[in-house]
PDB file of C-alpha atoms and ligand atoms in Angstrom:
ATOM      1  CA  MET A   1      -0.101  -0.221  -0.268  1.00  0.00           C
ATOM      2  CA  THR A   2       1.648   3.136  -1.013  1.00  0.00           C
ATOM      3  CA  GLU A   3       1.084   5.663   1.909  1.00  0.00           C
ATOM      4  CA  THR A   4       2.974   8.842   0.677  1.00  0.00           C
ATOM      5  CA  TYR A   5       2.964  10.280  -2.596  1.00  0.00           C
ATOM      6  CA  SER A   6       4.519  13.678  -3.674  1.00  0.00           C
ATOM      7  CA  THR A   7       5.484  15.455  -6.994  1.00  0.00           C
ATOM      8  CA  GLN A   8       7.181  18.404  -6.852  1.00  0.00           C
ATOM      9  CA  ILE A   9       9.233  20.876  -9.312  1.00  0.00           C
ATOM     10  CA  LEU A  10      12.767  21.547  -8.552  1.00  0.00           C
ATOM     11  CA  LYS A  11      13.584  24.509 -10.296  1.00  0.00           C
ATOM     12  CA  ASP A  12      17.120  24.671  -9.813  1.00  0.00           C
ATOM     13  CA  GLU A  13      20.043  22.455  -8.234  1.00  0.00           C
ATOM     14  CA  ALA A  14      19.518  24.710  -4.877  1.00  0.00           C
ATOM     15  CA  ALA A  15      16.091  23.263  -4.836  1.00  0.00           C
ATOM     16  CA  THR A  16      17.264  19.622  -5.424  1.00  0.00           C
ATOM     17  CA  VAL A  17      19.520  20.155  -2.353  1.00  0.00           C
ATOM     18  CA  HIS A  18      16.413  21.470  -0.390  1.00  0.00           C
ATOM     19  CA  ALA A  19      14.278  18.256  -1.184  1.00  0.00           C
ATOM     20  CA  ALA A  20      17.411  16.246   0.049  1.00  0.00           C
ATOM     21  CA  GLU A  21      17.467  18.195   3.255  1.00  0.00           C
ATOM     22  CA  VAL A  22      13.552  17.704   4.287  1.00  0.00           C
ATOM     23  CA  LEU A  23      13.770  13.744   2.777  1.00  0.00           C
ATOM     24  CA  ALA A  24      16.870  13.656   5.243  1.00  0.00           C
ATOM     25  CA  THR A  25      14.761  14.145   7.993  1.00  0.00           C
ATOM     26  CA  GLN A  26      12.462  11.314   7.501  1.00  0.00           C
ATOM     27  CA  LEU A  27      14.947   8.507   6.912  1.00  0.00           C
ATOM     28  CA  LYS A  28      15.537   5.646   9.218  1.00  0.00           C
ATOM     29  CA  PRO A  29      17.986   3.147   9.999  1.00  0.00           C
ATOM     30  CA  GLY A  30      16.829   0.131   7.948  1.00  0.00           C
ATOM     31  CA  GLN A  31      15.555   2.012   4.716  1.00  0.00           C
ATOM     32  CA  VAL A  32      15.944   1.054   1.183  1.00  0.00           C
ATOM     33  CA  ILE A  33      15.715   4.327  -1.062  1.00  0.00           C
ATOM     34  CA  TYR A  34      15.636   3.700  -4.997  1.00  0.00           C
ATOM     35  CA  LEU A  35      16.640   6.725  -7.268  1.00  0.00           C
ATOM     36  CA  HIS A  36      15.005   6.570 -10.898  1.00  0.00           C
ATOM     37  CA  GLY A  37      15.977   8.837 -13.561  1.00  0.00           C
ATOM     38  CA  ASP A  38      17.916   9.615 -16.519  1.00  0.00           C
ATOM     39  CA  LEU A  39      21.952  10.244 -16.829  1.00  0.00           C
ATOM     40  CA  GLY A  40      22.127  13.730 -15.003  1.00  0.00           C
ATOM     41  CA  ALA A  41      18.652  13.872 -13.686  1.00  0.00           C
ATOM     42  CA  GLY A  42      19.984  14.703 -10.170  1.00  0.00           C
ATOM     43  CA  LYS A  43      20.196  11.440  -8.500  1.00  0.00           C
ATOM     44  CA  THR A  44      23.691  11.791  -7.243  1.00  0.00           C
ATOM     45  CA  THR A  45      22.605  15.769  -6.435  1.00  0.00           C
ATOM     46  CA  LEU A  46      19.949  14.416  -4.031  1.00  0.00           C
ATOM     47  CA  VAL A  47      21.851  11.852  -2.470  1.00  0.00           C
ATOM     48  CA  ARG A  48      24.889  14.306  -1.732  1.00  0.00           C
ATOM     49  CA  GLY A  49      22.441  16.440   0.058  1.00  0.00           C
ATOM     50  CA  ILE A  50      21.272  13.702   2.079  1.00  0.00           C
ATOM     51  CA  LEU A  51      24.401  12.523   3.298  1.00  0.00           C
ATOM     52  CA  HIS A  52      25.436  16.318   3.918  1.00  0.00           C
ATOM     53  CA  ALA A  53      22.163  16.733   5.640  1.00  0.00           C
ATOM     54  CA  LEU A  54      22.960  13.485   7.998  1.00  0.00           C
ATOM     55  CA  GLY A  55      26.476  15.007   8.714  1.00  0.00           C
ATOM     56  CA  HIS A  56      28.803  13.776   6.393  1.00  0.00           C
ATOM     57  CA  VAL A  57      31.603  16.367   5.691  1.00  0.00           C
ATOM     58  CA  GLY A  58      33.609  16.355   2.502  1.00  0.00           C
ATOM     59  CA  LYS A  59      33.038  15.168  -1.104  1.00  0.00           C
ATOM     60  CA  VAL A  60      29.941  12.680  -2.389  1.00  0.00           C
ATOM     61  CA  LYS A  61      31.652  11.071  -5.587  1.00  0.00           C
ATOM     62  CA  SER A  62      29.587   9.315  -7.666  1.00  0.00           C
ATOM     63  CA  PRO A  63      29.967   5.332  -7.223  1.00  0.00           C
ATOM     64  CA  THR A  64      29.742   4.558 -11.131  1.00  0.00           C
ATOM     65  CA  TYR A  65      32.918   2.454 -10.924  1.00  0.00           C
ATOM     66  CA  THR A  66      32.978   1.261  -7.362  1.00  0.00           C
ATOM     67  CA  ILE A  67      29.196   0.478  -7.578  1.00  0.00           C
ATOM     68  CA  VAL A  68      28.951   1.399  -3.666  1.00  0.00           C
ATOM     69  CA  GLU A  69      30.570   4.047  -1.237  1.00  0.00           C
ATOM     70  CA  PRO A  70      29.988   3.619   2.514  1.00  0.00           C
ATOM     71  CA  TYR A  71      29.422   6.760   4.840  1.00  0.00           C
ATOM     72  CA  ILE A  72      29.208   5.913   8.359  1.00  0.00           C
ATOM     73  CA  LEU A  73      27.088   8.589  10.247  1.00  0.00           C
ATOM     74  CA  PRO A  74      25.446   8.928  13.153  1.00  0.00           C
ATOM     75  CA  LEU A  75      22.218   8.161  12.149  1.00  0.00           C
ATOM     76  CA  ALA A  76      22.929   5.010  10.390  1.00  0.00           C
ATOM     77  CA  SER A  77      25.718   3.228   7.959  1.00  0.00           C
ATOM     78  CA  CYS A  78      24.829   4.629   4.965  1.00  0.00           C
ATOM     79  CA  TYR A  79      25.746   3.110   1.400  1.00  0.00           C
ATOM     80  CA  HIS A  80      25.563   4.706  -2.024  1.00  0.00           C
ATOM     81  CA  PHE A  81      25.291   2.519  -4.793  1.00  0.00           C
ATOM     82  CA  ASP A  82      25.136   3.027  -8.351  1.00  0.00           C
ATOM     83  CA  LEU A  83      24.306   0.189 -10.602  1.00  0.00           C
ATOM     84  CA  TYR A  84      24.647   1.693 -13.735  1.00  0.00           C
ATOM     85  CA  ARG A  85      27.350  -0.552 -14.649  1.00  0.00           C
ATOM     86  CA  PHE A  86      26.471  -3.576 -12.841  1.00  0.00           C
ATOM     87  CA  GLN A  87      25.904  -6.545 -15.005  1.00  0.00           C
ATOM     88  CA  ASP A  88      25.849 -10.055 -13.215  1.00  0.00           C
ATOM     89  CA  ALA A  89      23.641 -10.869 -10.381  1.00  0.00           C
ATOM     90  CA  GLU A  90      26.329 -13.204  -9.154  1.00  0.00           C
ATOM     91  CA  GLU A  91      28.511 -10.592  -8.345  1.00  0.00           C
ATOM     92  CA  TRP A  92      25.962  -9.281  -6.074  1.00  0.00           C
ATOM     93  CA  GLU A  93      26.634 -12.207  -3.703  1.00  0.00           C
ATOM     94  CA  ALA A  94      30.237 -12.641  -4.396  1.00  0.00           C
ATOM     95  CA  ALA A  95      30.690  -9.007  -3.480  1.00  0.00           C
ATOM     96  CA  GLY A  96      28.778  -9.309  -0.237  1.00  0.00           C
ATOM     97  CA  PHE A  97      26.569  -6.431  -1.124  1.00  0.00           C
ATOM     98  CA  ARG A  98      23.647  -7.829   0.257  1.00  0.00           C
ATOM     99  CA  ASP A  99      24.926  -7.447   3.768  1.00  0.00           C
ATOM    100  CA  TYR A 100      24.949  -3.631   3.003  1.00  0.00           C
ATOM    101  CA  PHE A 101      20.861  -3.925   3.565  1.00  0.00           C
ATOM    102  CA  ASN A 102      20.189  -4.215   7.019  1.00  0.00           C
ATOM    103  CA  SER A 103      18.555  -3.108   9.862  1.00  0.00           C
ATOM    104  CA  ASN A 104      21.280  -0.431  10.937  1.00  0.00           C
ATOM    105  CA  SER A 105      21.981   0.908   7.254  1.00  0.00           C
ATOM    106  CA  ILE A 106      20.290   3.111   4.839  1.00  0.00           C
ATOM    107  CA  CYS A 107      20.882   1.899   1.312  1.00  0.00           C
ATOM    108  CA  LEU A 108      20.410   4.929  -1.405  1.00  0.00           C
ATOM    109  CA  VAL A 109      20.401   2.801  -4.739  1.00  0.00           C
ATOM    110  CA  GLU A 110      21.019   4.776  -8.233  1.00  0.00           C
ATOM    111  CA  TRP A 111      20.030   2.540 -11.181  1.00  0.00           C
ATOM    112  CA  PRO A 112      18.115   0.175  -9.661  1.00  0.00           C
ATOM    113  CA  GLU A 113      16.438  -1.501 -12.533  1.00  0.00           C
ATOM    114  CA  ARG A 114      19.869  -2.635 -13.268  1.00  0.00           C
ATOM    115  CA  ALA A 115      19.597  -5.650 -10.323  1.00  0.00           C
ATOM    116  CA  GLU A 116      15.996  -5.818  -9.988  1.00  0.00           C
ATOM    117  CA  GLN A 117      16.456  -9.639  -9.487  1.00  0.00           C
ATOM    118  CA  VAL A 118      18.852  -9.243  -6.303  1.00  0.00           C
ATOM    119  CA  LEU A 119      17.897  -5.786  -4.701  1.00  0.00           C
ATOM    120  CA  PRO A 120      15.951  -5.616  -1.516  1.00  0.00           C
ATOM    121  CA  HIS A 121      12.564  -3.841  -2.231  1.00  0.00           C
ATOM    122  CA  ALA A 122      12.367  -0.011  -1.753  1.00  0.00           C
ATOM    123  CA  ASP A 123      10.972   1.600   1.341  1.00  0.00           C
ATOM    124  CA  ILE A 124      10.917   4.850  -0.418  1.00  0.00           C
ATOM    125  CA  GLU A 125      11.138   5.396  -4.392  1.00  0.00           C
ATOM    126  CA  ILE A 126      12.132   8.480  -6.463  1.00  0.00           C
ATOM    127  CA  ARG A 127      12.143   9.477  -9.648  1.00  0.00           C
ATOM    128  CA  PHE A 128      13.340  12.665 -11.499  1.00  0.00           C
ATOM    129  CA  ASP A 129      12.001  13.974 -14.808  1.00  0.00           C
ATOM    130  CA  ILE A 130      13.967  16.121 -17.023  1.00  0.00           C
ATOM    131  CA  LEU A 131      12.540  19.407 -17.718  1.00  0.00           C
ATOM    132  CA  PRO A 132      14.160  21.785 -20.089  1.00  0.00           C
ATOM    133  CA  HIS A 133      14.684  24.179 -17.052  1.00  0.00           C
ATOM    134  CA  GLY A 134      14.267  22.158 -13.861  1.00  0.00           C
ATOM    135  CA  ARG A 135      13.319  18.696 -12.833  1.00  0.00           C
ATOM    136  CA  VAL A 136      10.362  16.790 -11.577  1.00  0.00           C
ATOM    137  CA  LEU A 137      10.739  15.111  -8.395  1.00  0.00           C
ATOM    138  CA  HIS A 138       8.033  12.088  -7.524  1.00  0.00           C
ATOM    139  CA  ILE A 139       8.220  10.138  -4.411  1.00  0.00           C
ATOM    140  CA  THR A 140       6.574   7.298  -3.197  1.00  0.00           C
ATOM    141  CA  SER A 141       6.718   5.820  -0.032  1.00  0.00           C
ATOM    142  CA  GLN A 142       5.545   2.665   1.759  1.00  0.00           C
ATOM    143  CA  HIS A 143       5.275   4.618   5.197  1.00  0.00           C
ATOM    144  CA  PRO A 144       3.937   7.925   5.628  1.00  0.00           C
ATOM    145  CA  LEU A 145       6.508  10.774   5.512  1.00  0.00           C
ATOM    146  CA  ALA A 146       6.342  14.395   6.408  1.00  0.00           C
ATOM    147  CA  LEU A 147       7.223  16.477   3.397  1.00  0.00           C
ATOM    148  CA  GLU A 148       5.084  19.036   3.807  1.00  0.00           C
ATOM    149  CA  GLU A 149       8.236  21.653   4.129  1.00  0.00           C
ATOM    150  CA  LEU A 150       9.035  20.409   0.274  1.00  0.00           C
ATOM    151  CA  CYS A 151       6.721  23.034  -0.848  1.00  0.00           C
ATOM    152  CA  GLN A 152       8.287  25.758   0.701  1.00  0.00           C
TER     153      GLN A 152
HETATM  154  N1  ATP B 201      16.513  20.742 -10.210  1.00  0.00           N
HETATM  155  C1  ATP B 201      17.312  20.801 -11.077  1.00  0.00           C
HETATM  156  N2  ATP B 201      17.261  21.921 -11.918  1.00  0.00           N
HETATM  157  C2  ATP B 201      18.382  21.961 -12.767  1.00  0.00           C
HETATM  158  N3  ATP B 201      19.306  21.172 -12.963  1.00  0.00           N
HETATM  159  C3  ATP B 201      19.517  20.453 -11.652  1.00  0.00           C
HETATM  160  C4  ATP B 201      18.649  20.437 -10.841  1.00  0.00           C
HETATM  161  N4  ATP B 201      18.962  19.407  -9.836  1.00  0.00           N
HETATM  162  C5  ATP B 201      20.093  19.005 -10.171  1.00  0.00           C
HETATM  163  N5  ATP B 201      20.620  19.587 -11.263  1.00  0.00           N
HETATM  164  C6  ATP B 201      22.091  19.414 -12.350  1.00  0.00           C
HETATM  165  O1  ATP B 201      22.007  18.219 -13.069  1.00  0.00           O
HETATM  166  C7  ATP B 201      23.123  17.600 -13.072  1.00  0.00           C
HETATM  167  C8  ATP B 201      22.229  16.204 -12.239  1.00  0.00           C
HETATM  168  O2  ATP B 201      23.572  15.722 -12.075  1.00  0.00           O
HETATM  169  P1  ATP B 201      23.522  13.929 -11.474  1.00  0.00           P
HETATM  170  O3  ATP B 201      24.916  13.518 -11.192  1.00  0.00           O
HETATM  171  O4  ATP B 201      23.155  14.264  -9.856  1.00  0.00           O
HETATM  172  O5  ATP B 201      22.622  13.119 -12.173  1.00  0.00           O
HETATM  173  P2  ATP B 201      22.493  11.668 -11.914  1.00  0.00           P
HETATM  174  O6  ATP B 201      20.829  11.029 -12.120  1.00  0.00           O
HETATM  175  O7  ATP B 201      23.119  11.291 -10.325  1.00  0.00           O
HETATM  176  O8  ATP B 201      23.358  11.182 -13.360  1.00  0.00           O
HETATM  177  P3  ATP B 201      23.752   9.498 -13.548  1.00  0.00           P
HETATM  178  O9  ATP B 201      22.600   8.730 -13.859  1.00  0.00           O
HETATM  179  O10 ATP B 201      24.643   9.879 -14.404  1.00  0.00           O
HETATM  180  O11 ATP B 201      24.260   9.275 -11.916  1.00  0.00           O
HETATM  181  C9  ATP B 201      24.099  18.478 -12.236  1.00  0.00           C
HETATM  182  O12 ATP B 201      24.421  19.311 -12.978  1.00  0.00           O
HETATM  183  C10 ATP B 201      22.882  19.327 -11.113  1.00  0.00           C
HETATM  184  O13 ATP B 201      23.728  20.313 -11.121  1.00  0.00           O
HETATM  185 MG1   MG B 202      24.621   9.561 -10.472  1.00  0.00          MG
END
């Protein structure tokens, strides 16, 4: 059952960062967040904003080649996946990726459609649509989320 659905226009990168800050207040250990959207849609920008809001200081690089980057933060161990180059379901087990998904972690997953046979289900799904100037952000959650501040 879908508990929360939000759709919002983000007019520029600052609006994406603001959305990240609002979303970060709603995250809890154990959650899995899928991020959908084309190349350059804003997935990493949103994850960067979430990680900074959760206390990470410093760079957040796109894990395009490493597949996953860990961030050990006060709220939870956060794992930022980019599965764009992920090909082989056997790699999932061999690399121990399954262990990253546990009750103490928050997993933020770009390109989840590349590993749908092995990925745990999402608690929150985020989709970006690209507009000529800006983005549309869609958020769907299995749990209630307080996202009123997104509109401010
Ligand atoms: N709301 C917005 N409006 C316009 N531009 C934005 C907005 N949010 C982010 N951007 C810009 O769009 C680009 C998004 O790049 P980003 O790396 O976040 O995309 P991505 O979805 O992670 O792509 P990839 O699939 O290649 O990893 C950046 O240049 C960023 O400045
Ligand atoms: Mg990215």
